[in-house]
Tab-separated table of C-alpha atoms in Angstrom:
chain	number	residue	atom	x	y	z
A	713	UNK	CA	58.280	-26.148	4.083
A	714	UNK	CA	61.397	-24.998	2.104
A	715	UNK	CA	63.788	-27.870	1.545
A	716	UNK	CA	67.293	-27.617	0.092
A	717	UNK	CA	68.037	-25.226	-2.720
A	718	UNK	CA	64.963	-25.490	-4.873
A	719	UNK	CA	62.217	-27.657	-3.273
A	720	UNK	CA	59.223	-27.354	-1.133
A	721	UNK	CA	57.630	-30.172	0.821
A	722	UNK	CA	54.013	-29.248	1.693
A	723	UNK	CA	52.936	-29.589	5.300
A	724	UNK	CA	49.370	-29.889	4.184
A	725	UNK	CA	49.531	-31.394	0.669
A	726	UNK	CA	47.082	-29.962	-1.846
A	727	UNK	CA	44.851	-32.500	-3.593
A	728	UNK	CA	44.148	-32.952	-7.249
A	729	UNK	CA	40.413	-33.107	-7.066
A	730	UNK	CA	39.527	-33.731	-10.648
A	731	UNK	CA	41.275	-33.973	-14.154
A	732	UNK	CA	40.244	-33.979	-17.729
A	733	UNK	CA	41.989	-34.619	-21.056
A	734	UNK	CA	41.019	-33.952	-24.709
A	735	UNK	CA	43.131	-34.786	-27.685
A	736	UNK	CA	43.120	-35.123	-31.472
A	737	UNK	CA	42.628	-38.111	-33.736
A	738	UNK	CA	46.278	-39.121	-34.001
A	739	UNK	CA	46.641	-39.159	-30.203
A	740	UNK	CA	43.415	-41.107	-29.924
A	741	UNK	CA	44.892	-43.824	-32.177
A	742	UNK	CA	47.879	-44.161	-29.775
A	743	UNK	CA	48.380	-46.366	-26.617
A	744	UNK	CA	46.552	-43.864	-24.377
A	745	UNK	CA	43.563	-43.402	-26.708
A	746	UNK	CA	41.053	-45.298	-24.552
A	747	UNK	CA	42.121	-43.399	-21.468
A	748	UNK	CA	41.669	-39.921	-22.913
A	749	UNK	CA	38.361	-38.403	-21.920
A	750	UNK	CA	37.516	-37.095	-25.356
A	751	UNK	CA	39.105	-37.760	-28.778
A	752	UNK	CA	38.089	-35.230	-31.399
A	753	UNK	CA	38.306	-36.321	-35.045
A	754	UNK	CA	38.230	-32.725	-36.434
A	755	UNK	CA	41.635	-31.044	-35.737
A	756	UNK	CA	39.989	-27.712	-36.463
A	757	UNK	CA	37.532	-28.212	-33.562
A	758	UNK	CA	34.826	-26.598	-35.716
A	759	UNK	CA	36.737	-23.256	-36.046
A	760	UNK	CA	38.198	-21.234	-38.907
A	761	UNK	CA	41.909	-21.513	-38.116
A	762	UNK	CA	44.408	-23.626	-36.058
A	763	UNK	CA	44.908	-21.034	-33.307
A	764	UNK	CA	41.151	-20.809	-32.664
A	765	UNK	CA	41.093	-24.602	-32.657
A	766	UNK	CA	43.620	-24.720	-29.793
A	767	UNK	CA	41.680	-22.086	-27.861
A	768	UNK	CA	38.556	-24.205	-28.267
A	769	UNK	CA	40.502	-27.186	-27.102
A	770	UNK	CA	41.572	-25.389	-23.905
A	771	UNK	CA	38.159	-24.105	-23.099
A	772	UNK	CA	36.469	-27.484	-23.565
A	773	UNK	CA	39.018	-29.233	-21.419
A	774	UNK	CA	38.789	-26.736	-18.587
A	775	UNK	CA	34.966	-27.017	-18.562
A	776	UNK	CA	35.207	-30.771	-18.677
A	777	UNK	CA	37.501	-30.840	-15.613
A	778	UNK	CA	34.993	-28.688	-13.759
A	779	UNK	CA	32.149	-30.940	-14.818
A	780	UNK	CA	33.955	-34.112	-13.703
A	781	UNK	CA	34.582	-32.491	-10.330
A	782	UNK	CA	30.959	-31.329	-10.006
A	783	UNK	CA	32.118	-27.751	-10.027
A	784	UNK	CA	31.101	-24.484	-11.569
A	785	UNK	CA	33.202	-21.458	-12.772
A	786	UNK	CA	32.506	-19.626	-9.623
A	787	UNK	CA	34.209	-22.424	-7.619
A	788	UNK	CA	37.642	-21.769	-9.286
A	789	UNK	CA	39.515	-18.894	-7.721
A	790	UNK	CA	42.466	-18.766	-10.238
A	791	UNK	CA	43.537	-20.313	-13.451
A	792	UNK	CA	47.170	-21.144	-14.090
A	793	UNK	CA	47.532	-21.932	-17.783
A	794	UNK	CA	49.755	-21.678	-20.833
A	795	UNK	CA	50.534	-22.919	-24.375
A	796	UNK	CA	53.301	-22.661	-26.913
A	797	UNK	CA	52.054	-19.727	-28.954
A	798	UNK	CA	53.330	-16.157	-28.949
A	799	UNK	CA	51.657	-14.053	-26.271
A	800	UNK	CA	49.789	-17.223	-25.086
A	801	UNK	CA	46.972	-16.540	-27.504
A	802	UNK	CA	45.509	-20.064	-27.227
A	803	UNK	CA	45.174	-19.583	-23.472
A	804	UNK	CA	43.970	-15.955	-23.475
A	805	UNK	CA	41.343	-16.350	-26.162
A	806	UNK	CA	40.368	-19.842	-25.082
A	807	UNK	CA	39.814	-19.176	-21.353
A	808	UNK	CA	38.473	-15.599	-21.627
A	809	UNK	CA	34.867	-16.692	-21.497
A	810	UNK	CA	35.403	-18.496	-18.179
A	811	UNK	CA	35.743	-15.111	-16.499
A	812	UNK	CA	38.116	-16.588	-13.931
A	813	UNK	CA	41.265	-14.695	-12.836
A	814	UNK	CA	44.136	-15.950	-14.984
A	815	UNK	CA	47.936	-16.235	-14.494
A	816	UNK	CA	49.270	-16.947	-17.996
A	817	UNK	CA	52.330	-19.065	-17.920
A	818	UNK	CA	55.128	-19.961	-20.463
A	819	UNK	CA	57.434	-22.756	-19.615
A	820	UNK	CA	57.373	-24.247	-23.082
A	821	UNK	CA	56.572	-28.006	-22.807
A	822	UNK	CA	57.233	-27.865	-19.011
A	823	UNK	CA	54.174	-25.624	-18.562
A	824	UNK	CA	52.041	-28.342	-16.868
A	825	UNK	CA	54.728	-28.750	-14.182
A	826	UNK	CA	54.905	-25.013	-13.727
A	827	UNK	CA	51.172	-24.558	-13.464
A	828	UNK	CA	50.836	-27.455	-11.010
A	829	UNK	CA	53.631	-26.082	-8.905
A	830	UNK	CA	52.245	-22.558	-8.652
A	831	UNK	CA	48.671	-23.785	-8.198
A	832	UNK	CA	49.753	-26.092	-5.337
A	833	UNK	CA	51.711	-23.321	-3.604
A	834	UNK	CA	48.774	-20.924	-3.905
A	835	UNK	CA	46.354	-23.447	-2.366
A	836	UNK	CA	48.804	-24.434	0.359
A	837	UNK	CA	49.343	-20.852	1.334
A	838	UNK	CA	45.688	-20.209	1.741
A	839	UNK	CA	45.322	-17.750	-1.126
A	840	UNK	CA	42.698	-19.905	-2.801
A	841	UNK	CA	40.458	-22.795	-1.873
A	842	UNK	CA	40.476	-24.198	-5.356
A	843	UNK	CA	42.521	-23.447	-8.562
A	844	UNK	CA	42.864	-25.012	-11.997
A	845	UNK	CA	46.105	-25.885	-13.890
A	846	UNK	CA	45.875	-26.104	-17.703
A	847	UNK	CA	48.322	-26.689	-20.577
A	848	UNK	CA	47.728	-27.269	-24.329
A	849	UNK	CA	49.416	-27.628	-27.603
A	850	UNK	CA	48.345	-28.296	-31.226
A	851	UNK	CA	50.502	-29.917	-33.930
A	852	UNK	CA	49.451	-27.429	-36.602
A	853	UNK	CA	49.879	-24.243	-34.540
A	854	UNK	CA	53.303	-25.369	-33.332
A	855	UNK	CA	54.543	-26.337	-36.806
A	856	UNK	CA	53.197	-23.093	-38.187
A	857	UNK	CA	55.010	-20.986	-35.540
A	858	UNK	CA	58.213	-22.796	-34.988
A	859	UNK	CA	58.964	-24.719	-38.213
A	860	UNK	CA	57.231	-24.785	-41.650
A	861	UNK	CA	53.657	-24.386	-42.975
A	862	UNK	CA	52.046	-27.749	-43.145
A	863	UNK	CA	51.482	-27.365	-46.911
A	864	UNK	CA	55.286	-27.137	-47.370
A	865	UNK	CA	55.556	-30.909	-46.647
A	866	UNK	CA	59.116	-30.786	-45.320
A	867	UNK	CA	60.949	-33.959	-44.344
A	868	UNK	CA	61.410	-34.484	-40.627
A	869	UNK	CA	64.690	-35.975	-39.278
A	870	UNK	CA	64.436	-39.042	-37.030
A	871	UNK	CA	65.440	-36.884	-33.997
A	872	UNK	CA	62.295	-34.809	-34.361
A	873	UNK	CA	59.215	-35.239	-32.184
A	874	UNK	CA	55.573	-34.810	-33.019
A	875	UNK	CA	53.714	-31.985	-31.264
A	876	UNK	CA	50.672	-33.405	-29.470
A	877	UNK	CA	47.269	-31.943	-30.219
A	878	UNK	CA	45.816	-32.071	-26.807
A	879	UNK	CA	45.069	-30.387	-23.502
A	880	UNK	CA	45.036	-31.447	-19.830
A	881	UNK	CA	43.402	-29.627	-16.998
A	882	UNK	CA	43.432	-30.469	-13.196
A	883	UNK	CA	41.585	-28.941	-10.311
A	884	UNK	CA	43.744	-28.401	-7.189
A	885	UNK	CA	42.100	-27.928	-3.794
A	886	UNK	CA	43.003	-27.782	-0.112
A	887	UNK	CA	44.112	-30.637	2.018
A	888	UNK	CA	41.406	-32.918	3.164
A	889	UNK	CA	39.363	-33.008	-0.034
A	890	UNK	CA	38.876	-36.337	-1.727
A	891	UNK	CA	40.791	-36.580	-4.908
A	892	UNK	CA	42.928	-38.481	-7.400
A	893	UNK	CA	46.388	-37.715	-5.808
A	894	UNK	CA	48.026	-35.327	-3.505
A	895	UNK	CA	50.917	-32.956	-4.374
A	896	UNK	CA	53.490	-33.774	-1.717
A	897	UNK	CA	56.143	-31.377	-2.913
A	898	UNK	CA	57.838	-29.632	-5.789
A	899	UNK	CA	61.308	-29.035	-7.142
A	900	UNK	CA	61.498	-25.934	-9.317
A	901	UNK	CA	63.877	-26.249	-12.263
A	902	UNK	CA	66.441	-23.734	-13.364
A	903	UNK	CA	67.438	-22.863	-16.897
A	904	UNK	CA	70.188	-25.218	-18.198
A	905	UNK	CA	71.982	-24.540	-21.510
A	906	UNK	CA	74.565	-27.015	-22.741
A	907	UNK	CA	74.803	-25.446	-26.221
A	908	UNK	CA	72.266	-27.527	-28.209
A	909	UNK	CA	71.336	-25.722	-31.445
A	910	UNK	CA	69.252	-28.244	-33.358
A	911	UNK	CA	65.584	-27.270	-33.202
A	912	UNK	CA	64.674	-30.653	-34.642
A	913	UNK	CA	66.255	-32.452	-31.681
A	914	UNK	CA	64.396	-31.118	-28.646
A	915	UNK	CA	65.291	-34.257	-26.529
A	916	UNK	CA	68.947	-33.322	-26.548
A	917	UNK	CA	68.123	-29.751	-25.571
A	918	UNK	CA	65.859	-30.669	-22.647
A	919	UNK	CA	67.657	-33.769	-21.217
A	920	UNK	CA	70.214	-31.731	-19.238
A	921	UNK	CA	67.522	-29.701	-17.490
A	922	UNK	CA	65.602	-32.907	-16.607
A	923	UNK	CA	68.841	-34.348	-15.234
A	924	UNK	CA	69.505	-31.230	-13.085
A	925	UNK	CA	65.898	-31.140	-11.639
A	926	UNK	CA	65.844	-34.875	-10.809
A	927	UNK	CA	69.237	-34.654	-9.132
A	928	UNK	CA	68.180	-31.508	-7.217
A	929	UNK	CA	65.022	-33.336	-6.021
A	930	UNK	CA	67.131	-36.263	-4.782
A	931	UNK	CA	69.495	-33.944	-2.975
A	932	UNK	CA	66.857	-31.605	-1.469
A	933	UNK	CA	64.573	-34.433	-0.401
A	934	UNK	CA	67.422	-36.759	0.647
A	935	UNK	CA	66.106	-39.612	-1.531
A	936	UNK	CA	67.136	-41.635	-4.552
A	937	UNK	CA	65.445	-43.315	-7.493
A	938	UNK	CA	64.133	-46.127	-5.245
A	939	UNK	CA	61.921	-43.703	-3.454
A	940	UNK	CA	59.605	-43.384	-6.427
A	941	UNK	CA	57.499	-46.026	-8.295
A	942	UNK	CA	57.961	-43.911	-11.400
A	943	UNK	CA	60.002	-40.918	-12.525
A	944	UNK	CA	58.135	-39.470	-15.512
A	945	UNK	CA	59.564	-36.865	-17.835
A	946	UNK	CA	57.488	-34.780	-20.207
A	947	UNK	CA	58.729	-35.153	-23.781
A	948	UNK	CA	62.401	-36.117	-23.971
A	949	UNK	CA	61.563	-38.839	-26.518
A	950	UNK	CA	63.983	-41.715	-27.315
A	951	UNK	CA	67.081	-39.513	-27.771
A	952	UNK	CA	66.574	-37.428	-24.712
A	953	UNK	CA	65.778	-40.433	-22.561
A	954	UNK	CA	69.096	-42.033	-23.441
A	955	UNK	CA	70.932	-38.871	-22.554
A	956	UNK	CA	69.186	-38.511	-19.276
A	957	UNK	CA	69.778	-42.127	-18.280
A	958	UNK	CA	73.414	-41.802	-19.218
A	959	UNK	CA	73.899	-38.607	-17.176
A	960	UNK	CA	72.178	-40.210	-14.095
A	961	UNK	CA	74.125	-43.407	-14.351
A	962	UNK	CA	77.438	-41.515	-14.306
A	963	UNK	CA	76.293	-40.066	-10.963
A	964	UNK	CA	75.427	-43.528	-9.678
A	965	UNK	CA	71.663	-43.585	-10.291
A	966	UNK	CA	70.032	-46.269	-12.374
A	967	UNK	CA	66.751	-45.031	-13.810
A	968	UNK	CA	66.404	-47.632	-16.480
A	969	UNK	CA	63.390	-49.454	-14.780
A	970	UNK	CA	61.781	-46.528	-13.001
A	971	UNK	CA	61.902	-43.898	-15.733
A	972	UNK	CA	59.065	-43.268	-18.174
A	973	UNK	CA	58.551	-40.491	-20.704
A	974	UNK	CA	55.273	-39.105	-21.745
A	975	UNK	CA	56.462	-38.478	-25.327
A	976	UNK	CA	57.202	-42.195	-25.695
A	977	UNK	CA	53.920	-43.226	-24.091
A	978	UNK	CA	51.394	-41.201	-26.047
A	979	UNK	CA	52.318	-42.551	-29.510
A	980	UNK	CA	53.137	-45.979	-30.806
A	981	UNK	CA	56.592	-45.861	-32.422
A	982	UNK	CA	55.949	-48.803	-34.791
A	983	UNK	CA	52.597	-47.768	-36.254
A	984	UNK	CA	52.343	-43.994	-35.937
A	985	UNK	CA	55.679	-42.736	-37.374
A	986	UNK	CA	56.294	-39.978	-34.907
A	987	UNK	CA	60.124	-40.591	-34.981
A	988	UNK	CA	61.530	-39.713	-31.552
A	989	UNK	CA	58.116	-39.503	-29.825
A	990	UNK	CA	55.666	-36.865	-28.821
A	991	UNK	CA	56.147	-33.255	-27.525
A	992	UNK	CA	54.307	-30.057	-26.789
A	993	UNK	CA	52.629	-28.706	-23.629
A	994	UNK	CA	49.788	-31.079	-24.240
A	995	UNK	CA	52.084	-34.196	-24.259
A	996	UNK	CA	52.730	-34.205	-20.504
A	997	UNK	CA	49.322	-32.688	-19.655
A	998	UNK	CA	47.304	-35.252	-21.568
A	999	UNK	CA	49.421	-38.186	-20.244
A	1000	UNK	CA	49.091	-36.930	-16.686
A	1001	UNK	CA	45.354	-36.576	-16.761
A	1002	UNK	CA	44.550	-39.741	-18.777
A	1003	UNK	CA	47.113	-42.261	-17.454
A	1004	UNK	CA	49.314	-41.070	-14.581
A	1005	UNK	CA	46.697	-39.749	-12.195
A	1006	UNK	CA	44.350	-42.716	-12.600
A	1007	UNK	CA	47.251	-45.127	-11.830
A	1008	UNK	CA	48.170	-43.112	-8.699
A	1009	UNK	CA	44.436	-42.975	-7.690
A	1010	UNK	CA	44.027	-46.725	-7.921
A	1011	UNK	CA	47.281	-47.424	-6.049
A	1012	UNK	CA	49.219	-48.844	-8.959
A	1013	UNK	CA	51.774	-46.232	-8.218
A	1014	UNK	CA	52.217	-44.827	-4.717
A	1015	UNK	CA	54.783	-42.132	-5.471
A	1016	UNK	CA	55.579	-40.419	-8.769
A	1017	UNK	CA	58.032	-37.701	-9.641
A	1018	UNK	CA	56.400	-35.911	-12.494
A	1019	UNK	CA	58.976	-33.818	-14.483
A	1020	UNK	CA	57.579	-32.003	-17.512
A	1021	UNK	CA	60.432	-30.695	-19.663
A	1022	UNK	CA	60.650	-27.547	-21.882
A	1023	UNK	CA	62.942	-26.058	-24.623
A	1024	UNK	CA	63.021	-22.344	-24.196
A	1025	UNK	CA	63.547	-21.221	-27.779
A	1026	UNK	CA	61.576	-18.791	-29.982
A	1027	UNK	CA	61.655	-18.183	-33.647
A	1028	UNK	CA	63.578	-14.948	-32.950
A	1029	UNK	CA	66.324	-16.562	-30.729
A	1030	UNK	CA	66.680	-19.562	-33.064
A	1031	UNK	CA	66.966	-17.465	-36.211
A	1032	UNK	CA	69.527	-15.257	-34.482
A	1033	UNK	CA	71.693	-18.326	-33.977
A	1034	UNK	CA	71.248	-18.661	-30.176
A	1035	UNK	CA	71.402	-22.042	-28.458
A	1036	UNK	CA	68.320	-23.770	-26.959
A	1037	UNK	CA	68.110	-23.639	-23.175
A	1038	UNK	CA	65.978	-26.157	-21.320
A	1039	UNK	CA	63.954	-26.206	-18.200
A	1040	UNK	CA	62.137	-28.926	-16.143
A	1041	UNK	CA	59.835	-28.675	-13.102
A	1042	UNK	CA	59.439	-31.560	-10.688
A	1043	UNK	CA	56.113	-32.315	-8.998
A	1044	UNK	CA	55.872	-35.098	-6.321
A	1045	UNK	CA	52.504	-36.848	-6.643
A	1046	UNK	CA	51.315	-39.389	-4.056
A	1047	UNK	CA	48.484	-41.890	-3.666
A	1048	UNK	CA	45.795	-40.889	-1.152
A	1049	UNK	CA	45.179	-43.769	1.228
């Protein structure tokens, strides 16, 4: 099952049995609004602070995924979940009441790819019949932690992206189950640092890691861009997408028509003023559950390389003047005939 330097092709591909997405008002006003399972007008989700709001968002999305799959908490062996906050407090406080064994993950905005990869390996290896992968972000919690208090009203450069308030959750089960798509394989990304230092330009920091993971997938699986109907990155935005396409073109790969970026799909550039696009763990997770998986399920796309991207900075590393490494995890999703 091991292929090349960093990939796995599953002999018995795990199946995505069910998926759910919940997002905020701004996301609901975007192009994917009608595809998202639940759009919540109140960004506080009925709680007293932003962090509790994100925890509530995670819990509601996980429960909705179970409900859509006709499942109960006892049917889920493990949770693989994460968010952007320090010590994963959105995840730990949000999923605590489910009383399901938890692997808390931090891959920044690549967390949905990481959780899918680890969940698929766990199911394939026979360590669990059924697991759940979850990732969330919230505009206000991310701004509060990484940038400025909302009340400060700072001006954002055009290279900045808008953190998605949203969560996506998928249930992974063993081969043979009916589902939305199968996980045919994975390519695990490595940390790539090309010296980017601008925390308001995440696309430039993450594009090199997306390039490396896509190239590694091509090399390990002995394929090229024509093998996939779509190659979908997590949240490179306009600037990161241009960098990725340029890197790939120099290596002889033309991704112009096959590439899509979740950060550019979830918001409308003309009407929503999100500058370079969307970002956050919830960006790739919501887009996956609301738009990508349904299109694979109905056969619109037969093969997709899903590549969530993450910038591995913290307030400590950034304020100490360190550069911003990136990481990207590739997940090969296929239509179930």
